[in-house]
CSV table of C-alpha atoms in Angstrom, one decimal:
chain,number,residue,atom,x,y,z
A,1,GLU,CA,5.0,2.3,-14.1
A,2,VAL,CA,3.1,2.3,-10.9
A,3,GLN,CA,3.0,5.7,-9.2
A,4,LEU,CA,1.2,7.1,-6.2
A,5,VAL,CA,1.2,10.9,-5.5
A,6,GLU,CA,-0.4,12.2,-2.3
A,7,SER,CA,-1.6,15.8,-1.8
A,8,GLY,CA,-3.8,17.8,0.5
A,9,GLY,CA,-1.6,17.9,3.6
A,10,ASP,CA,-1.8,21.2,5.5
A,11,LEU,CA,-1.7,22.9,8.9
A,12,VAL,CA,-5.1,22.6,10.5
A,13,GLN,CA,-6.5,23.6,13.9
A,14,PRO,CA,-7.6,20.9,16.5
A,15,GLY,CA,-11.2,19.9,15.7
A,16,GLY,CA,-10.8,20.7,12.1
A,17,SER,CA,-11.1,18.7,8.9
A,18,LEU,CA,-9.0,17.8,5.9
A,19,ARG,CA,-9.1,15.7,2.8
A,20,LEU,CA,-6.1,13.9,1.5
A,21,SER,CA,-5.8,12.6,-2.1
A,22,CYS,CA,-3.7,10.0,-3.7
A,23,ALA,CA,-3.5,9.9,-7.4
A,24,ALA,CA,-2.6,6.5,-8.8
A,25,SER,CA,-1.2,5.7,-12.2
A,26,GLY,CA,0.0,2.4,-13.8
A,27,PHE,CA,-2.8,0.3,-12.3
A,28,SER,CA,-6.5,0.6,-11.2
A,29,VAL,CA,-7.3,1.5,-7.6
A,30,SER,CA,-10.6,-0.4,-8.0
A,31,SER,CA,-8.8,-3.7,-8.5
A,32,ASN,CA,-6.5,-3.6,-5.5
A,33,TYR,CA,-6.4,-3.1,-1.7
A,34,MET,CA,-5.5,0.6,-1.1
A,35,GLY,CA,-4.5,2.0,2.2
A,36,TRP,CA,-3.1,4.8,4.3
A,37,VAL,CA,-0.2,4.6,6.7
A,38,ARG,CA,1.0,7.4,8.8
A,39,GLN,CA,4.3,8.4,10.5
A,40,ALA,CA,4.4,10.9,13.3
A,41,PRO,CA,7.6,13.0,13.5
A,42,GLY,CA,10.5,10.8,14.5
A,43,LYS,CA,8.3,7.8,15.0
A,44,GLY,CA,7.5,4.5,13.3
A,45,LEU,CA,4.8,3.5,10.8
A,46,GLU,CA,1.2,3.2,11.9
A,47,TRP,CA,-1.5,1.6,9.8
A,48,VAL,CA,-4.5,3.9,9.5
A,49,SER,CA,-7.1,2.4,7.1
A,50,VAL,CA,-7.6,0.2,4.0
A,51,THR,CA,-10.2,-0.4,1.4
A,52,SER,CA,-10.4,-3.9,-0.1
A,53,SER,CA,-10.8,-4.4,-3.8
A,54,GLY,CA,-14.5,-5.2,-3.0
A,55,GLY,CA,-15.0,-2.0,-1.2
A,56,ILE,CA,-14.9,-3.2,2.4
A,57,LEU,CA,-13.4,-0.5,4.7
A,58,TYR,CA,-11.2,-1.1,7.7
A,59,TYR,CA,-9.9,1.4,10.3
A,60,ALA,CA,-7.4,1.6,13.1
A,61,ASP,CA,-9.2,2.1,16.5
A,62,SER,CA,-7.4,5.5,16.8
A,63,VAL,CA,-9.2,7.0,13.8
A,64,ARG,CA,-12.4,5.0,13.6
A,65,ASP,CA,-15.5,7.3,13.5
A,66,ARG,CA,-13.3,10.3,12.6
A,67,PHE,CA,-11.6,9.3,9.3
A,68,THR,CA,-13.2,7.9,6.2
A,69,ILE,CA,-11.4,6.2,3.3
A,70,SER,CA,-12.9,6.3,-0.1
A,71,ARG,CA,-11.9,6.0,-3.8
A,72,ASP,CA,-13.0,7.5,-7.1
A,73,ASN,CA,-12.5,4.8,-9.6
A,74,ALA,CA,-13.1,7.1,-12.6
A,75,LYS,CA,-10.3,9.4,-11.4
A,76,ASN,CA,-8.2,6.5,-10.2
A,77,THR,CA,-7.8,8.3,-6.9
A,78,LEU,CA,-7.9,7.3,-3.2
A,79,PHE,CA,-9.0,9.7,-0.5
A,80,LEU,CA,-8.8,10.1,3.3
A,81,HIS,CA,-11.4,12.3,4.8
A,82,MET,CA,-10.2,13.4,8.3
A,83,SER,CA,-12.4,15.2,10.8
A,84,SER,CA,-12.2,16.0,14.5
A,85,LEU,CA,-8.5,16.2,14.1
A,86,ARG,CA,-6.3,16.0,17.2
A,87,ALA,CA,-2.7,17.0,17.8
A,88,GLU,CA,-1.8,13.3,17.8
A,89,ASP,CA,-2.9,13.0,14.2
A,90,THR,CA,0.1,15.1,13.2
A,91,ALA,CA,2.1,12.9,10.8
A,92,VAL,CA,3.2,12.3,7.3
A,93,TYR,CA,0.5,10.3,5.6
A,94,PHE,CA,1.5,7.7,3.0
A,95,CYS,CA,-0.8,6.2,0.4
A,96,ALA,CA,0.1,2.6,-0.5
A,97,ARG,CA,-1.1,-0.2,-2.8
A,98,GLY,CA,-2.0,-3.4,-0.9
A,99,TRP,CA,-1.2,-6.7,-2.5
A,100,TRP,CA,-3.4,-9.6,-1.5
A,101,ASP,CA,-1.5,-12.8,-0.5
A,102,LEU,CA,-3.8,-15.6,0.5
A,103,ARG,CA,-4.5,-14.4,4.1
A,104,GLY,CA,-3.8,-10.7,4.1
A,105,TYR,CA,-2.0,-7.9,2.3
A,106,TYR,CA,1.3,-6.2,2.3
A,107,PHE,CA,2.1,-2.9,0.6
A,108,ASP,CA,4.1,-3.2,-2.6
A,109,TYR,CA,4.1,0.5,-3.7
A,110,TRP,CA,4.1,3.6,-1.6
A,111,GLY,CA,3.8,7.3,-2.3
A,112,GLN,CA,6.2,10.0,-1.0
A,113,GLY,CA,3.8,11.2,1.7
A,114,THR,CA,1.9,14.4,2.6
A,115,LEU,CA,2.3,16.2,5.9
A,116,VAL,CA,-0.6,16.9,8.2
A,117,THR,CA,0.0,19.2,11.1
A,118,VAL,CA,-2.7,19.7,13.7
A,119,SER,CA,-1.9,22.8,15.9
A,120,SER,CA,-3.5,26.0,17.0
B,1,ASP,CA,-4.3,-7.5,18.0
B,2,ILE,CA,-1.0,-9.0,17.0
B,3,GLN,CA,2.0,-7.0,18.3
B,4,MET,CA,5.3,-6.9,16.4
B,5,THR,CA,8.6,-6.3,18.2
B,6,GLN,CA,11.8,-5.6,16.5
B,7,SER,CA,15.3,-5.8,17.9
B,8,PRO,CA,17.6,-4.0,18.1
B,9,SER,CA,16.1,-0.5,17.8
B,10,THR,CA,19.4,0.9,16.5
B,11,LEU,CA,22.3,-1.0,15.0
B,12,SER,CA,25.7,0.5,14.3
B,13,ALA,CA,27.6,-1.2,11.5
B,14,SER,CA,30.3,-0.7,8.8
B,15,ILE,CA,30.4,-1.2,5.1
B,16,GLY,CA,30.8,-4.9,4.3
B,17,ASP,CA,29.3,-6.1,7.7
B,18,ARG,CA,26.7,-8.8,7.9
B,19,VAL,CA,23.7,-7.3,9.6
B,20,THR,CA,20.7,-9.2,11.2
B,21,ILE,CA,17.5,-7.7,12.4
B,22,THR,CA,14.9,-9.7,14.4
B,23,CYS,CA,11.1,-9.4,14.4
B,24,ARG,CA,8.9,-11.2,16.8
B,25,ALA,CA,5.1,-11.6,16.7
B,26,SER,CA,2.9,-11.9,19.8
B,27,GLN,CA,1.2,-14.9,18.2
B,28,SER,CA,1.9,-17.1,15.2
B,29,ILE,CA,1.5,-15.4,11.9
B,30,SER,CA,2.7,-18.4,9.8
B,31,GLY,CA,4.9,-16.8,7.1
B,32,TYR,CA,2.8,-13.7,6.5
B,33,LEU,CA,5.5,-11.2,7.1
B,34,ALA,CA,6.9,-8.4,5.0
B,35,TRP,CA,10.0,-6.2,5.4
B,36,TYR,CA,10.4,-2.6,4.3
B,37,GLN,CA,13.3,-0.2,4.0
B,38,GLN,CA,12.8,3.5,4.6
B,39,ARG,CA,15.4,6.1,3.8
B,40,SER,CA,15.2,9.5,5.4
B,41,GLY,CA,12.4,11.6,4.0
B,42,LYS,CA,11.1,8.9,1.7
B,43,GLY,CA,8.2,6.5,1.6
B,44,PRO,CA,9.0,2.9,2.6
B,45,LYS,CA,10.1,0.4,0.0
B,46,LEU,CA,9.1,-3.3,0.0
B,47,LEU,CA,12.1,-5.7,0.3
B,48,ILE,CA,10.6,-9.1,1.2
B,49,TYR,CA,7.2,-10.7,1.5
B,50,LYS,CA,6.0,-14.0,2.7
B,51,ALA,CA,8.9,-13.9,5.1
B,52,SER,CA,11.6,-14.9,2.6
B,53,THR,CA,10.5,-14.0,-0.9
B,54,LEU,CA,12.6,-11.2,-2.4
B,55,GLU,CA,10.7,-8.4,-4.2
B,56,ARG,CA,11.7,-7.8,-7.8
B,57,GLY,CA,14.6,-5.6,-8.2
B,58,VAL,CA,15.8,-5.9,-4.6
B,59,PRO,CA,19.5,-6.8,-4.3
B,60,SER,CA,20.3,-10.4,-3.4
B,61,ARG,CA,22.3,-9.3,-0.4
B,62,PHE,CA,18.9,-9.0,1.4
B,63,SER,CA,17.3,-12.2,2.7
B,64,GLY,CA,14.6,-13.1,5.1
B,65,SER,CA,13.8,-16.2,7.1
B,66,GLY,CA,11.5,-17.5,9.8
B,67,SER,CA,8.0,-18.6,10.5
B,68,GLY,CA,5.5,-18.7,13.3
B,69,THR,CA,6.6,-16.0,15.7
B,70,GLU,CA,10.3,-15.3,14.9
B,71,PHE,CA,11.7,-13.8,11.8
B,72,THR,CA,15.0,-12.3,10.6
B,73,LEU,CA,16.1,-9.9,8.0
B,74,THR,CA,19.8,-10.3,7.0
B,75,ILE,CA,22.0,-8.0,4.9
B,76,SER,CA,24.9,-10.2,3.9
B,77,SER,CA,27.4,-7.3,3.1
B,78,LEU,CA,26.2,-3.8,4.1
B,79,GLN,CA,26.4,-1.2,1.3
B,80,PRO,CA,26.3,2.6,1.6
B,81,ASP,CA,22.7,2.6,0.3
B,82,ASP,CA,21.6,0.3,3.1
B,83,PHE,CA,21.9,2.9,5.9
B,84,ALA,CA,18.2,3.3,6.6
B,85,THR,CA,15.4,2.2,8.9
B,86,TYR,CA,13.8,-1.2,8.5
B,87,TYR,CA,10.3,-2.3,9.4
B,88,CYS,CA,8.6,-5.6,9.6
B,89,GLN,CA,4.8,-5.9,9.1
B,90,HIS,CA,2.6,-8.9,9.7
B,91,TYR,CA,-0.3,-9.5,7.3
B,92,ASN,CA,-2.0,-12.5,8.9
B,93,SER,CA,-5.3,-10.7,8.7
B,94,TYR,CA,-7.6,-9.6,5.9
B,95,SER,CA,-8.3,-6.3,7.7
B,96,HIS,CA,-5.7,-4.9,10.1
B,97,VAL,CA,-2.0,-5.0,9.8
B,98,THR,CA,0.7,-4.1,12.3
B,99,PHE,CA,4.3,-2.8,11.8
B,100,GLY,CA,7.2,-3.3,14.1
B,101,GLN,CA,8.7,-0.2,15.7
B,102,GLY,CA,11.6,-0.1,13.3
B,103,THR,CA,15.4,-0.7,13.4
B,104,LYS,CA,17.7,2.1,12.4
B,105,VAL,CA,20.9,0.9,10.7
B,106,GLU,CA,23.6,3.6,11.2
B,107,MET,CA,27.2,4.0,10.4
B,108,LYS,CA,29.6,2.9,13.1
């Protein structure tokens, strides 16, 4: 059974840093696209970042140069390193498995999310 | 970047109603469109991919159609579990994807 479990969300001050983790089971993170999607309170879904199965990294403009996606294949875990955090980064962060479909990817499994609050 | 626009933003319906949600892309995405359901406080759940292919385990009352720039998600007979928010997502790109702003289906 595929499972994704996020952790690491917390209250952090503006300008601070945080690392989110996503523990995967039932499949290998190294063989799939893996991504992060966030949802600000009361708002819709916003794509944040993805790593391809080949290790190519992509970022939304809003987080490029501040966030870094990575994975530990041995631990079967995905990470999101966040720095220079801003109030507008406050959101629930979801980890999701991407499924490649000829031209792009959709997300076929999602975690339950972890809350990041940026506030002084 | 490709923009996705859903309508309506909110939809009021009753059990047994036929419900249709529309998603429009700012440029052609062929059939590279997915639909998700998100219940309150939960992570999204994949319903449909490639515009009209039902994900395993999703009830057959859900269906999708469309290609190019206009797509629809239809629930043939609304059930209590279906009150939720629905999102479309294009994936006509190997890098970035975009979601629609969501359609909340609420009880009339």
